[in-house]
Tab-separated table of C-alpha atoms in Angstrom:
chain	number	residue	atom	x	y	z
A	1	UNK	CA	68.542	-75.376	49.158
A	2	UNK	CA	68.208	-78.929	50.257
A	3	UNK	CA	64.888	-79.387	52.590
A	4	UNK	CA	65.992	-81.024	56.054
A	5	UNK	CA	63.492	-84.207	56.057
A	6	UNK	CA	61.061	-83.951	59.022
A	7	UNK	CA	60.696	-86.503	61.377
A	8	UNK	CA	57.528	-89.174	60.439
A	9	UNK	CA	54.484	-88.040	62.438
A	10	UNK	CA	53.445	-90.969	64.712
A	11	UNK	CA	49.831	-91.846	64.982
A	12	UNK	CA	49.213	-90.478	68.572
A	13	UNK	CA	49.437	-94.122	70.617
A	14	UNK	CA	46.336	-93.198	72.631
A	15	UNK	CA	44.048	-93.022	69.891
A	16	UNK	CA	41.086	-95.575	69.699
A	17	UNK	CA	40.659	-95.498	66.146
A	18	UNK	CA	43.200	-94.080	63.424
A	19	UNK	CA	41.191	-91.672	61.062
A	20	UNK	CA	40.434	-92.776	57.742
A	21	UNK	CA	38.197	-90.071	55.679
A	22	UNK	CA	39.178	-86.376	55.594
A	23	UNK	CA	35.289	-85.980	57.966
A	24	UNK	CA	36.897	-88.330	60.342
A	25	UNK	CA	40.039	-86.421	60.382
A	26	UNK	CA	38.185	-82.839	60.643
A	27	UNK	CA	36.452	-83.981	63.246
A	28	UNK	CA	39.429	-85.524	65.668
A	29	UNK	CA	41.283	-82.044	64.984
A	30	UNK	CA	38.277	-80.278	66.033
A	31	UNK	CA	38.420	-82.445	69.305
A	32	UNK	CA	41.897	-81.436	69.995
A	33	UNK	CA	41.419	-77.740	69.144
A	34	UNK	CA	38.392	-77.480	71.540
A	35	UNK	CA	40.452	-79.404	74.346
A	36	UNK	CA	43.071	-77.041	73.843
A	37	UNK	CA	40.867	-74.162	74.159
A	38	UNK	CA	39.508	-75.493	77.436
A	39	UNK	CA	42.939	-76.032	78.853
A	40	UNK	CA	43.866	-72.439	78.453
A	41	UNK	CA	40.291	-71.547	80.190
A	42	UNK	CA	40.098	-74.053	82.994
A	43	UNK	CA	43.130	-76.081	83.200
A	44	UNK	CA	43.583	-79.946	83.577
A	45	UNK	CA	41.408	-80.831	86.457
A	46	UNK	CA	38.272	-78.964	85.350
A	47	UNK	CA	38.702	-80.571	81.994
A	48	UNK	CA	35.884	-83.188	80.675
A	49	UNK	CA	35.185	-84.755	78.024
A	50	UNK	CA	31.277	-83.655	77.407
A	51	UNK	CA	32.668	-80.057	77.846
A	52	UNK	CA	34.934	-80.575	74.762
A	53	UNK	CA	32.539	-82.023	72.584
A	54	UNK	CA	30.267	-79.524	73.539
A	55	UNK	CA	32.705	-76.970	72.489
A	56	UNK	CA	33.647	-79.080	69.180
A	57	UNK	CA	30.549	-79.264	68.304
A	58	UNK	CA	30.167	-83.134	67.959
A	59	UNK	CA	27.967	-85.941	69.858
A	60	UNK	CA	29.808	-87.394	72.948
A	61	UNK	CA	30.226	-90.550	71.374
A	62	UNK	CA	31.998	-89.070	68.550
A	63	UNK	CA	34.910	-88.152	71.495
A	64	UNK	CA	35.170	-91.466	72.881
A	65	UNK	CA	35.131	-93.301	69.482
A	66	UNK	CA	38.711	-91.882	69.753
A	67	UNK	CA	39.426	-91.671	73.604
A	68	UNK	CA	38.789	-93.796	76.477
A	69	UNK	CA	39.051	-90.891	78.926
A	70	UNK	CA	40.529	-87.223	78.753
A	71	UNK	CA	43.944	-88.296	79.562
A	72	UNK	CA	43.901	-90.163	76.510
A	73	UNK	CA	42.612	-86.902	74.536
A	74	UNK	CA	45.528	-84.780	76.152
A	75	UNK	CA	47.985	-87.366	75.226
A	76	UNK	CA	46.891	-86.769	71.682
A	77	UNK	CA	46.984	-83.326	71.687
A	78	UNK	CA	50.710	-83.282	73.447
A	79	UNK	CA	51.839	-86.022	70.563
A	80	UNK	CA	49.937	-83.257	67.795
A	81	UNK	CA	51.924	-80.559	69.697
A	82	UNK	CA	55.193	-82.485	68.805
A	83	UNK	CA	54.268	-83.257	65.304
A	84	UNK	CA	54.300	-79.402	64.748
A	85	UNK	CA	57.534	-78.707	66.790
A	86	UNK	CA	59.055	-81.320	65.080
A	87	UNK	CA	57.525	-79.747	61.395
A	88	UNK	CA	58.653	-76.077	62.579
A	89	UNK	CA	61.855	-76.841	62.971
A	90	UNK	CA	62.463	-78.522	59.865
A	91	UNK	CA	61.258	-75.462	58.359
A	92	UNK	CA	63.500	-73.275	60.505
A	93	UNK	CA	66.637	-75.135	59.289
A	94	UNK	CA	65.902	-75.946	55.970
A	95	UNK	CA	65.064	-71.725	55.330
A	96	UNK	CA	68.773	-71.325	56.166
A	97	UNK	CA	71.208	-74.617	55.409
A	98	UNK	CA	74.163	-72.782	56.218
A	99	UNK	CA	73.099	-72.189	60.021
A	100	UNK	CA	75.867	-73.471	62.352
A	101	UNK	CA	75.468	-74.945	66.033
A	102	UNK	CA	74.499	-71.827	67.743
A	103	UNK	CA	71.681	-70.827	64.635
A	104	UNK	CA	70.703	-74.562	65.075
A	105	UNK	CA	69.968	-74.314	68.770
A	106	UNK	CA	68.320	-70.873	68.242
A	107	UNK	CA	65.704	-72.643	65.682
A	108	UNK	CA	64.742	-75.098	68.580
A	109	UNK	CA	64.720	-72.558	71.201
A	110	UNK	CA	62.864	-70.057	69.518
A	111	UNK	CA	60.367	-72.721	67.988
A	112	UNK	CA	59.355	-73.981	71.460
A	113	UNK	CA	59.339	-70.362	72.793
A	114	UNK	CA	56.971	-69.063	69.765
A	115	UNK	CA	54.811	-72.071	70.421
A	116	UNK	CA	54.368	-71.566	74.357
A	117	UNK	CA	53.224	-68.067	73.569
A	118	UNK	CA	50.782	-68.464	70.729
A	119	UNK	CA	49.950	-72.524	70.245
A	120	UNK	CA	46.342	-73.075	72.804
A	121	UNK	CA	46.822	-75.534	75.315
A	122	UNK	CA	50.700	-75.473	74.946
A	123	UNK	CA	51.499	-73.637	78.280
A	124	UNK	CA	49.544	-76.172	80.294
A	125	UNK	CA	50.349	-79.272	78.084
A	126	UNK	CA	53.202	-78.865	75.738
A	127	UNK	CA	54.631	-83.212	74.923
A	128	UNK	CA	53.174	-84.514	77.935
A	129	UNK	CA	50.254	-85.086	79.874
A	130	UNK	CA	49.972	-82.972	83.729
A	131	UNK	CA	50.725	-85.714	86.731
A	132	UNK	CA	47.788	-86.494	88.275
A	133	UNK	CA	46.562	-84.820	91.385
A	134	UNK	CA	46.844	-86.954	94.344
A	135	UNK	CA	43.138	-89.198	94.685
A	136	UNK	CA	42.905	-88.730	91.111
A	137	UNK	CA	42.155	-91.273	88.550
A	138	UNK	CA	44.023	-89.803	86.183
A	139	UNK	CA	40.782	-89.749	84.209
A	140	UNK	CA	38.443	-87.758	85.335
A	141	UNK	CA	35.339	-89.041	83.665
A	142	UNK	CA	36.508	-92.764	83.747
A	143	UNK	CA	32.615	-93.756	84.543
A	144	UNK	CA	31.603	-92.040	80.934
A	145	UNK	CA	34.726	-94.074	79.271
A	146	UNK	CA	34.085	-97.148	80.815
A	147	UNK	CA	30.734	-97.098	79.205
A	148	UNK	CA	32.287	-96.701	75.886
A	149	UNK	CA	34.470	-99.416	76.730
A	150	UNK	CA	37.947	-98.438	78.042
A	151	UNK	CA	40.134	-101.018	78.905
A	152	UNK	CA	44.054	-101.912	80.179
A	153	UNK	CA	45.330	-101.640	76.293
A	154	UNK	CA	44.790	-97.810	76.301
A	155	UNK	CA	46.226	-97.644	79.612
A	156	UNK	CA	49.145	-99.354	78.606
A	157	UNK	CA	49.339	-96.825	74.946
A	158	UNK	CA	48.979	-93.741	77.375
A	159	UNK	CA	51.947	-95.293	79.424
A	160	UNK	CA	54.584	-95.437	76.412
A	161	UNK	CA	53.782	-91.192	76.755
A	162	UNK	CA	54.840	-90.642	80.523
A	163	UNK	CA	58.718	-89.865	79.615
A	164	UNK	CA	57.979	-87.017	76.779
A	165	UNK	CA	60.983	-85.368	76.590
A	166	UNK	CA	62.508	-88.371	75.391
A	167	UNK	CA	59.920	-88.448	72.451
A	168	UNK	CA	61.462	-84.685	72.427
A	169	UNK	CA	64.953	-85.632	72.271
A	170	UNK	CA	64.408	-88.325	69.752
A	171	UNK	CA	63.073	-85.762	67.086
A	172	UNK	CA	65.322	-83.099	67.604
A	173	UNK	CA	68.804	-85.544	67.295
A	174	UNK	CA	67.209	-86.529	64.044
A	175	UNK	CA	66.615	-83.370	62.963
A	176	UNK	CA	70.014	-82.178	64.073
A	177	UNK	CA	71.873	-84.831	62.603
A	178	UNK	CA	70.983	-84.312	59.183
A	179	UNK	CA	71.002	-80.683	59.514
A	180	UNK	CA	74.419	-80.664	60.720
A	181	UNK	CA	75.755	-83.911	58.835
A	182	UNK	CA	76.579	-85.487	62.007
A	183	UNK	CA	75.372	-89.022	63.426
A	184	UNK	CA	72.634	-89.284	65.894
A	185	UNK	CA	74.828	-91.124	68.284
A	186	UNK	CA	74.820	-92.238	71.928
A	187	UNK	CA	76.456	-88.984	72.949
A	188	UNK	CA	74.852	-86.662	70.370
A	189	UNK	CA	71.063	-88.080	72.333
A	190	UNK	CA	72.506	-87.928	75.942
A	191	UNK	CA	73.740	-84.207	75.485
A	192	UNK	CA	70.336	-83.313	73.677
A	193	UNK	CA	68.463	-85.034	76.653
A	194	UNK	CA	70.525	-82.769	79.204
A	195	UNK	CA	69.864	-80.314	76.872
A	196	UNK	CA	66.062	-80.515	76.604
A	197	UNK	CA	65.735	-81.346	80.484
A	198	UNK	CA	67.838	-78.076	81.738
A	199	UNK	CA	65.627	-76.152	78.926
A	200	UNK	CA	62.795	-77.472	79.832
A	201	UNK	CA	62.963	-76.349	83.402
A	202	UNK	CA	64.074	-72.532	82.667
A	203	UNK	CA	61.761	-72.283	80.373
A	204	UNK	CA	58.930	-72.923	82.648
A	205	UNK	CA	60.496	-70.067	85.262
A	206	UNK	CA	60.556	-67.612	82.591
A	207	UNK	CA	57.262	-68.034	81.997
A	208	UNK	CA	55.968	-68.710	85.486
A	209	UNK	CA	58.330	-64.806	85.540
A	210	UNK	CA	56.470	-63.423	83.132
A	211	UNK	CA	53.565	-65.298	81.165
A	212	UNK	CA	54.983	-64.120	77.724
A	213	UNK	CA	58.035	-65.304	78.862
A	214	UNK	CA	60.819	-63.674	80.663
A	215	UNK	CA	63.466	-62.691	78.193
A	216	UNK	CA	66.568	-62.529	80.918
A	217	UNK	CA	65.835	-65.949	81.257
A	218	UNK	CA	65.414	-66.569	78.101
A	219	UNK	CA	68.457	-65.652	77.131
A	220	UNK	CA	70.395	-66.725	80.330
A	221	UNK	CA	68.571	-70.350	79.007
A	222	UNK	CA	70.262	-69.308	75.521
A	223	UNK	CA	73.725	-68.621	76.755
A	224	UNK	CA	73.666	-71.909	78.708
A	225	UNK	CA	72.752	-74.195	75.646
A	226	UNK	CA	75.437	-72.487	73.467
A	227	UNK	CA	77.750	-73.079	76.088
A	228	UNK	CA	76.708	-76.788	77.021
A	229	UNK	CA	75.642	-78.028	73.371
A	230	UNK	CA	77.186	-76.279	70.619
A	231	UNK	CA	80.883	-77.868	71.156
A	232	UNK	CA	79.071	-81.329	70.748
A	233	UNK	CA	76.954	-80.162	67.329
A	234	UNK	CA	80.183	-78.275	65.598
């Protein structure tokens, strides 16, 4: 059985400070698991940064010593998300190297499926951060962050986020490609990205259907990427 290489885990680009130490490290993931928590509770708007460290467990400062603001703490948490999308899959096709196109699209359907019904946070904020509501400032507790000195750099990090499913597409044609021995090509990453986009959206019905997830649609959503992708990936 030959592993299929995972795609390198990025350092989230709307992190303050890269941990160093293992405490450090503990400590961010606690952030992200208490934000993700709080998500599932109260959604995007009501989310604030004292309320997550409060619920990590950890001084405010030790929040914004990583984040400028909470949109720079979701961002983190939707690049984490990808991370383990990116590491379930690999694990999905490297358990069974002789899948073909149609097991191959399974393992990414089912993977993102799974993870919408049992990952915290992931319904509300699976690779990318919610829009804005109108009058927002995208920050919510911008006053606290500017104290701990925000600036235009992490606003320019959070930016490189605001297109996730093209973060998306990138893993998966890597993952693809050297699962199926084919070249992650212009046309391989154009029919993922129409791919991901149509998935994307059906997925959210199904589960706006049924919160764990419609399974008509499901497979309808199923049916449609066989049809659409797996000529392209034999």
């Amino acid at each position: 059985m030959v592993p299929v290489p995972q795609t390198r885990p990025q350092n989230p680009p709307a992190l303050r400070r890269t941990p160093v130490q293992q405490r450090s490290a503990e400590r961010l993931a606690r952030i992200l698991d208490a934000c993700a928590g709080l998500l599932d509770e109260s959604g995007y708007e009501q989310l604030s940064t004292r309320a997550v460290a409060a619920r990590a467990g950890v001084p405010i400062g030790s929040v914004y010593r990583f984040f400028g603001n909470k949109r720079a703490m979701v961002a983190a948490l939707a690049h984490r998300n990808l991370d383990e999308y990116a590491r379930r899959i690999s694990e999905r096709l490297a358990s069974a190297p002789l899948l073909d196109a149609y097991g191959a699209i399974d393992g990414v359907l089912d993977e993102f499926i799974e993870m919408k019904r049992t990952v915290p946070g992931f319904a509300l904020v699976d690779f990318g951060v919610p829009a804005a509501a109108p009058g927002d400032s995208a920050e919510g507790d911008a006053d606290e962050g500017e104290r701990e000195g925000g600036g235009e750099g992490e606003e320019a990090a959070e930016s490189a986020a605001e297109d996730p499913n093209r973060l998306v597409v990138e893993r998966i044609c890597e993952l693809l490609a050297t699962h199926l021995n084919r070249p992650a090509d212009d046309e391989l990453r154009r029919k993922v990205l129409v791919g991901v986009e149509t998935a994307d959206a059906l997925v959210r019905l199904a589960f706006r259907t049924d919160p764990a997830g419609d399974p008509a649609l499901i497979d309808e959503t199923r049916q449609l990427l066989y049809a659409y992708l797996a000529p392209s990936l034999a």
